[in-house]
Amino acid sequence: MRISLFPNSAISAPKIKSGAPRARSRPILALVAAIVIWGANWPIMKAGLSHVSPLWFSSLRFATGAACLFAFQAIQGRVQIPRRADWPFIGSIGLLQMTSFTALGAVAMTHLPAGRSAILSYTTPIWTAPIAIGFFGERATPARTFGILLGVIGVIALVNPFAIDWSNKVILGANAMLLAAAGCWAFCIVHLRHFKANSSAFTLAPWQMTLAALILTCGARIFEGPFTGDGSPAFWAATLFVGPVATAFCFCAVNAASTWLAATTMSMTMLGVPLTGAALSVATLGEAVTPSLLAGASAIAAGIAVTAIPTRKMTHKMDSAIGQEPRTAVAGAAPSTICPPEAAQT
């Protein structure tokens, strides 16, 4: 008998009416936990970087995350060799979303506050819209255009061009790294939105993490030298949190919740990650709450919210439907920035 901690997105759930809220409670509670954990991951990564260099830390994150997912799949008898059509998705997610996004964010956080890093990194949905409109012909609605404008204003407020020291190339480079990281993730979102892998996101995740871990390990050895972890309790605590918990568990939790919630709802819900990260950074690391941080965070949150408004008039009915069999997400709806569209169902 196969036991799963999370619902299998490849299996249609039975019709549930009166018991639907109770049936949904487990994946929704897991999603709430994932949002809090991912938000907490930013200040914890910031603290962990005082015990290990950024590339080695990123390598450990995906190595431990992949090991946990492979072990979980092995227990369920679900480890699968990727198919030929899956390799482009292993490449794009493994190289851009995992390797590039994580490495750029970790290096940038050695020079910038964790809260600012979290918010700038999650500007991804704002960059997704121009790519999709310009290259894939998605409709540029007034709401989406307004959302992009709000996001740009928020980025300008965070970078604060009037107060920034333009002679400090290190700070300028760190901000540029975070925006580049968001761009890498945006490319992956567009790739997943307009193309489809044969295998599920859960099946491909440990292979993508393995690829990221291998590349990051090589990069760490070349650019940072021998392993830099100090082996302290704080180092192991941070490593175990960002790998097995913040990477392996959170991916499963978001994947499970995506089988019950509409993709547009998931996009809106994931806004809690950078906002939680900024709040926890202020509370635990003593980061200052500056006017530019408040203004930038508010504008970016509003911009992402506006761009996530569904384009079909009836999409909101899916979000409020309870007790119906899961259906495939509406084509073209904004996907979760974490979970690929093939796993995002409602």
Short mmCIF file of C-alpha atoms in Angstrom, two decimals:
data_model
loop_
_atom_site.label_atom_id
_atom_site.label_comp_id
_atom_site.label_asym_id
_atom_site.label_seq_id
_atom_site.Cartn_x
_atom_site.Cartn_y
_atom_site.Cartn_z
CA MET A 1 0.00 0.00 0.00
CA ARG A 2 1.48 3.34 -1.09
CA ILE A 3 1.19 6.17 1.41
CA SER A 4 1.62 9.80 0.39
CA LEU A 5 1.94 12.84 2.59
CA PHE A 6 0.60 15.01 -0.21
CA PRO A 7 -2.14 14.46 -2.81
CA ASN A 8 -0.88 13.13 -6.14
CA SER A 9 -1.50 15.72 -8.86
CA ALA A 10 -1.54 12.99 -11.49
CA ILE A 11 -4.59 11.33 -9.91
CA SER A 12 -8.00 12.98 -10.04
CA ALA A 13 -9.54 13.47 -6.64
CA PRO A 14 -12.99 12.03 -6.01
CA LYS A 15 -15.99 14.30 -5.93
CA ILE A 16 -16.45 15.70 -2.46
CA LYS A 17 -19.30 18.00 -1.50
CA SER A 18 -20.03 18.55 2.15
CA GLY A 19 -16.58 17.38 3.21
CA ALA A 20 -14.64 19.55 0.72
CA PRO A 21 -13.34 22.13 3.22
CA ARG A 22 -11.99 19.34 5.42
CA ALA A 23 -10.46 17.57 2.40
CA ARG A 24 -8.72 20.76 1.35
CA SER A 25 -7.45 21.63 4.81
CA ARG A 26 -4.30 19.48 4.60
CA PRO A 27 -2.82 20.90 1.35
CA ILE A 28 -3.90 24.44 2.25
CA LEU A 29 -2.27 24.20 5.67
CA ALA A 30 0.85 22.85 3.94
CA LEU A 31 0.77 25.86 1.58
CA VAL A 32 0.52 28.29 4.50
CA ALA A 33 3.48 26.54 6.12
CA ALA A 34 5.44 26.77 2.85
CA ILE A 35 4.82 30.51 2.57
CA VAL A 36 6.01 31.11 6.12
CA ILE A 37 9.02 28.82 5.63
CA TRP A 38 10.01 30.43 2.33
CA GLY A 39 9.66 33.85 3.91
CA ALA A 40 11.80 32.77 6.86
CA ASN A 41 14.31 31.29 4.42
CA TRP A 42 15.61 34.73 3.48
CA PRO A 43 16.80 35.87 6.94
CA ILE A 44 18.03 32.31 7.65
CA MET A 45 20.07 32.33 4.44
CA LYS A 46 21.42 35.73 5.45
CA ALA A 47 22.49 34.30 8.81
CA GLY A 48 23.88 31.14 7.20
CA LEU A 49 26.09 33.15 4.88
CA SER A 50 28.17 34.18 7.87
CA HIS A 51 29.20 30.51 8.22
CA VAL A 52 29.71 29.48 4.58
CA SER A 53 30.32 31.22 1.26
CA PRO A 54 27.31 31.78 -1.05
CA LEU A 55 28.04 29.27 -3.82
CA TRP A 56 28.85 26.44 -1.41
CA PHE A 57 25.71 27.28 0.57
CA SER A 58 23.60 27.18 -2.61
CA SER A 59 25.17 23.87 -3.62
CA LEU A 60 24.36 22.32 -0.25
CA ARG A 61 20.79 23.55 -0.49
CA PHE A 62 20.02 21.68 -3.69
CA ALA A 63 22.13 18.63 -2.88
CA THR A 64 20.23 18.04 0.37
CA GLY A 65 16.91 18.95 -1.23
CA ALA A 66 17.44 16.48 -4.08
CA ALA A 67 18.49 13.74 -1.66
CA CYS A 68 15.30 14.22 0.36
CA LEU A 69 13.03 14.15 -2.70
CA PHE A 70 14.76 11.10 -4.17
CA ALA A 71 14.38 9.32 -0.83
CA PHE A 72 10.71 10.31 -0.61
CA GLN A 73 10.05 9.09 -4.15
CA ALA A 74 11.97 5.86 -3.52
CA ILE A 75 9.80 5.08 -0.49
CA GLN A 76 6.74 5.52 -2.70
CA GLY A 77 8.30 3.62 -5.61
CA ARG A 78 7.96 6.66 -7.85
CA VAL A 79 11.55 7.45 -8.92
CA GLN A 80 11.50 7.83 -12.71
CA ILE A 81 14.20 8.39 -15.29
CA PRO A 82 13.37 11.61 -17.21
CA ARG A 83 12.06 11.19 -20.72
CA ARG A 84 13.70 12.80 -23.72
CA ALA A 85 11.07 15.56 -23.89
CA ASP A 86 11.68 16.39 -20.21
CA TRP A 87 15.31 17.44 -20.60
CA PRO A 88 14.61 20.99 -21.85
CA PHE A 89 12.63 21.57 -18.64
CA ILE A 90 15.34 20.03 -16.50
CA GLY A 91 17.78 22.36 -18.23
CA SER A 92 15.74 25.57 -17.96
CA ILE A 93 14.59 25.07 -14.38
CA GLY A 94 17.85 23.52 -13.18
CA LEU A 95 20.10 26.12 -14.81
CA LEU A 96 18.04 29.29 -14.54
CA GLN A 97 15.45 29.05 -11.76
CA MET A 98 17.58 26.96 -9.39
CA THR A 99 21.24 27.57 -10.23
CA SER A 100 21.21 31.17 -11.46
CA PHE A 101 18.37 32.51 -9.29
CA THR A 102 19.76 31.00 -6.09
CA ALA A 103 23.41 31.83 -6.73
CA LEU A 104 22.70 35.43 -7.73
CA GLY A 105 20.44 35.91 -4.71
CA ALA A 106 22.95 34.39 -2.28
CA VAL A 107 25.85 36.50 -3.58
CA ALA A 108 23.71 39.66 -3.55
CA MET A 109 22.68 39.03 0.06
CA THR A 110 26.27 39.26 1.19
CA HIS A 111 26.00 42.98 0.36
CA LEU A 112 22.28 43.78 0.79
CA PRO A 113 19.67 43.30 3.53
CA ALA A 114 17.68 40.07 3.34
CA GLY A 115 14.32 41.88 3.23
CA ARG A 116 15.23 43.99 0.23
CA SER A 117 16.72 40.93 -1.47
CA ALA A 118 13.51 38.93 -1.01
CA ILE A 119 11.29 41.64 -2.45
CA LEU A 120 13.47 42.41 -5.47
CA SER A 121 13.83 38.69 -6.23
CA TYR A 122 10.06 38.24 -6.27
CA THR A 123 9.49 40.89 -8.91
CA THR A 124 9.44 37.91 -11.30
CA PRO A 125 5.71 38.10 -12.25
CA ILE A 126 6.22 41.70 -13.37
CA TRP A 127 8.98 40.68 -15.79
CA THR A 128 6.97 37.69 -16.98
CA ALA A 129 4.22 39.80 -18.51
CA PRO A 130 6.42 41.80 -20.96
CA ILE A 131 8.14 38.60 -22.13
CA ALA A 132 4.83 36.83 -22.68
CA ILE A 133 3.29 39.84 -24.43
CA GLY A 134 6.30 40.61 -26.61
CA PHE A 135 7.26 37.09 -27.67
CA PHE A 136 4.16 34.95 -27.26
CA GLY A 137 1.39 37.34 -28.20
CA GLU A 138 -0.43 37.43 -24.88
CA ARG A 139 -2.92 40.29 -24.68
CA ALA A 140 -1.64 43.46 -23.03
CA THR A 141 -4.73 44.39 -21.02
CA PRO A 142 -4.89 47.82 -19.33
CA ALA A 143 -4.75 46.13 -15.92
CA ARG A 144 -1.62 44.19 -16.84
CA THR A 145 0.07 47.29 -18.27
CA PHE A 146 -0.78 49.24 -15.12
CA GLY A 147 0.59 46.41 -12.98
CA ILE A 148 3.90 46.43 -14.85
CA LEU A 149 4.15 50.20 -14.36
CA LEU A 150 3.53 49.83 -10.61
CA GLY A 151 6.21 47.17 -10.43
CA VAL A 152 8.77 49.36 -12.19
CA ILE A 153 7.95 52.21 -9.82
CA GLY A 154 8.44 49.84 -6.88
CA VAL A 155 11.83 48.70 -8.14
CA ILE A 156 12.92 52.32 -8.59
CA ALA A 157 11.77 53.08 -5.04
CA LEU A 158 13.70 50.14 -3.63
CA VAL A 159 16.86 50.95 -5.51
CA ASN A 160 16.27 54.62 -4.55
CA PRO A 161 18.34 56.27 -7.29
CA PHE A 162 18.37 59.62 -5.45
CA ALA A 163 19.96 58.21 -2.29
CA ILE A 164 22.11 55.42 -3.68
CA ASP A 165 25.86 55.83 -3.88
CA TRP A 166 26.43 55.41 -7.62
CA SER A 167 30.15 55.19 -7.04
CA ASN A 168 29.68 52.00 -4.99
CA LYS A 169 29.89 49.41 -7.72
CA VAL A 170 29.44 46.54 -5.25
CA ILE A 171 25.97 47.73 -4.15
CA LEU A 172 24.97 48.50 -7.71
CA GLY A 173 26.09 45.06 -8.79
CA ALA A 174 24.17 43.38 -5.96
CA ASN A 175 20.91 45.09 -6.96
CA ALA A 176 21.54 44.16 -10.59
CA MET A 177 22.08 40.51 -9.55
CA LEU A 178 18.67 40.37 -7.87
CA LEU A 179 16.93 41.84 -10.91
CA ALA A 180 18.80 39.40 -13.16
CA ALA A 181 17.71 36.56 -10.85
CA ALA A 182 14.10 37.63 -11.24
CA GLY A 183 14.58 37.70 -15.01
CA CYS A 184 15.91 34.12 -14.99
CA TRP A 185 12.85 32.95 -13.11
CA ALA A 186 10.58 34.90 -15.46
CA PHE A 187 12.04 33.06 -18.44
CA CYS A 188 11.28 29.74 -16.75
CA ILE A 189 7.70 30.75 -16.03
CA VAL A 190 7.13 31.64 -19.68
CA HIS A 191 8.76 28.39 -20.75
CA LEU A 192 6.48 26.39 -18.49
CA ARG A 193 3.40 28.38 -19.44
CA HIS A 194 3.73 27.92 -23.21
CA PHE A 195 5.33 24.48 -23.38
CA LYS A 196 4.55 21.24 -21.57
CA ALA A 197 6.78 18.52 -20.13
CA ASN A 198 5.79 14.87 -20.32
CA SER A 199 6.49 14.21 -16.64
CA SER A 200 5.07 15.94 -13.58
CA ALA A 201 6.84 18.74 -11.73
CA PHE A 202 7.29 16.49 -8.68
CA THR A 203 8.97 13.81 -10.82
CA LEU A 204 11.42 16.25 -12.40
CA ALA A 205 12.24 18.31 -9.30
CA PRO A 206 15.02 16.11 -7.82
CA TRP A 207 16.70 15.82 -11.23
CA GLN A 208 16.59 19.60 -11.63
CA MET A 209 18.01 20.02 -8.13
CA THR A 210 20.76 17.50 -8.87
CA LEU A 211 21.79 19.43 -11.98
CA ALA A 212 21.83 22.67 -9.99
CA ALA A 213 23.88 21.09 -7.20
CA LEU A 214 26.49 19.74 -9.63
CA ILE A 215 26.95 23.07 -11.39
CA LEU A 216 27.00 25.06 -8.16
CA THR A 217 29.56 22.68 -6.65
CA CYS A 218 31.85 23.12 -9.65
CA GLY A 219 31.37 26.89 -9.52
CA ALA A 220 32.04 26.99 -5.79
CA ARG A 221 35.25 24.99 -6.18
CA ILE A 222 36.48 27.28 -8.97
CA PHE A 223 35.50 30.68 -7.55
CA GLU A 224 35.50 30.07 -3.78
CA GLY A 225 38.10 27.33 -3.41
CA PRO A 226 37.82 24.39 -0.99
CA PHE A 227 34.65 23.92 1.03
CA THR A 228 34.13 26.94 3.28
CA GLY A 229 31.55 25.70 5.79
CA ASP A 230 32.76 26.14 9.38
CA GLY A 231 30.88 23.07 10.66
CA SER A 232 29.29 25.01 13.52
CA PRO A 233 25.82 24.16 14.88
CA ALA A 234 24.51 27.35 13.26
CA PHE A 235 25.90 26.23 9.90
CA TRP A 236 24.24 22.80 10.07
CA ALA A 237 20.97 24.30 11.31
CA ALA A 238 20.86 26.73 8.39
CA THR A 239 21.81 24.00 5.89
CA LEU A 240 19.15 21.58 7.11
CA PHE A 241 16.54 24.34 6.97
CA VAL A 242 17.26 25.66 3.47
CA GLY A 243 17.68 22.17 1.97
CA PRO A 244 15.28 19.52 3.30
CA VAL A 245 12.73 22.02 4.68
CA ALA A 246 12.73 25.14 2.49
CA THR A 247 13.53 23.29 -0.75
CA ALA A 248 12.22 19.71 -0.61
CA PHE A 249 9.22 20.12 1.71
CA CYS A 250 8.07 23.46 0.33
CA PHE A 251 8.13 22.22 -3.24
CA CYS A 252 5.90 19.27 -2.28
CA ALA A 253 3.57 21.51 -0.28
CA VAL A 254 3.10 24.04 -3.07
CA ASN A 255 2.69 21.27 -5.63
CA ALA A 256 -0.04 19.67 -3.50
CA ALA A 257 -1.90 22.93 -2.95
CA SER A 258 -1.75 23.69 -6.68
CA THR A 259 -3.88 20.63 -7.38
CA TRP A 260 -6.72 22.25 -5.38
CA LEU A 261 -6.33 26.00 -5.98
CA ALA A 262 -6.54 27.95 -9.21
CA ALA A 263 -3.24 29.13 -10.67
CA THR A 264 -4.29 32.78 -10.31
CA THR A 265 -5.02 32.18 -6.63
CA MET A 266 -1.60 30.58 -6.22
CA SER A 267 0.13 33.60 -7.79
CA MET A 268 -1.66 35.93 -5.42
CA THR A 269 -0.96 33.70 -2.42
CA MET A 270 2.77 33.51 -3.15
CA LEU A 271 3.00 37.27 -2.56
CA GLY A 272 3.16 36.30 1.08
CA VAL A 273 6.70 34.98 0.62
CA PRO A 274 8.65 38.24 0.08
CA LEU A 275 6.40 40.16 2.45
CA THR A 276 6.96 37.54 5.16
CA GLY A 277 10.66 37.55 4.40
CA ALA A 278 10.89 41.32 4.75
CA ALA A 279 8.89 41.31 7.99
CA LEU A 280 10.98 38.52 9.54
CA SER A 281 14.20 40.22 8.44
CA VAL A 282 13.13 43.37 10.26
CA ALA A 283 12.10 41.38 13.35
CA THR A 284 15.05 38.98 13.60
CA LEU A 285 17.95 40.78 11.94
CA GLY A 286 17.06 44.30 13.01
CA GLU A 287 16.90 45.60 9.44
CA ALA A 288 15.60 49.15 9.21
CA VAL A 289 12.12 49.90 7.87
CA THR A 290 12.90 52.74 5.51
CA PRO A 291 10.40 54.81 3.52
CA SER A 292 11.86 53.43 0.29
CA LEU A 293 11.37 49.84 1.55
CA LEU A 294 7.73 50.49 2.45
CA ALA A 295 6.99 52.35 -0.76
CA GLY A 296 8.79 49.84 -2.96
CA ALA A 297 7.24 46.81 -1.30
CA SER A 298 3.74 48.30 -1.55
CA ALA A 299 4.10 49.23 -5.21
CA ILE A 300 5.55 45.85 -6.19
CA ALA A 301 2.87 43.95 -4.27
CA ALA A 302 0.17 46.04 -5.94
CA GLY A 303 1.76 45.56 -9.36
CA ILE A 304 1.98 41.80 -9.02
CA ALA A 305 -1.59 41.68 -7.74
CA VAL A 306 -2.88 43.66 -10.70
CA THR A 307 -0.99 41.56 -13.27
CA ALA A 308 -2.43 38.42 -11.67
CA ILE A 309 -6.03 39.49 -12.30
CA PRO A 310 -7.62 36.73 -14.45
CA THR A 311 -8.46 37.67 -18.02
CA ARG A 312 -11.56 35.45 -18.21
CA LYS A 313 -14.69 36.77 -16.57
CA MET A 314 -15.64 33.47 -15.00
CA THR A 315 -12.23 32.52 -13.61
CA HIS A 316 -13.11 33.82 -10.16
CA LYS A 317 -15.86 31.25 -9.90
CA MET A 318 -13.27 28.47 -9.92
CA ASP A 319 -11.58 29.94 -6.87
CA SER A 320 -14.81 29.93 -4.86
CA ALA A 321 -16.01 26.52 -6.03
CA ILE A 322 -16.03 23.93 -3.26
CA GLY A 323 -16.78 20.26 -3.47
CA GLN A 324 -16.15 19.77 -7.18
CA GLU A 325 -13.73 17.46 -8.94
CA PRO A 326 -10.42 19.18 -9.80
CA ARG A 327 -10.21 20.53 -13.34
CA THR A 328 -7.33 21.67 -15.50
CA ALA A 329 -6.38 25.29 -14.95
CA VAL A 330 -7.66 27.86 -17.43
CA ALA A 331 -5.22 28.23 -20.29
CA GLY A 332 -3.31 31.48 -20.11
CA ALA A 333 -4.02 32.08 -16.42
CA ALA A 334 -1.04 33.31 -14.45
CA PRO A 335 0.73 30.26 -12.99
CA SER A 336 2.29 29.93 -9.62
CA THR A 337 5.86 31.18 -9.70
CA ILE A 338 6.85 28.05 -7.87
CA CYS A 339 4.73 25.29 -9.35
CA PRO A 340 4.70 24.66 -13.13
CA PRO A 341 1.34 24.89 -14.91
CA GLU A 342 1.13 21.19 -15.57
CA ALA A 343 0.68 20.69 -11.83
CA ALA A 344 -1.51 23.74 -11.32
CA GLN A 345 -5.09 22.60 -11.35
CA THR A 346 -8.27 23.78 -9.70
#
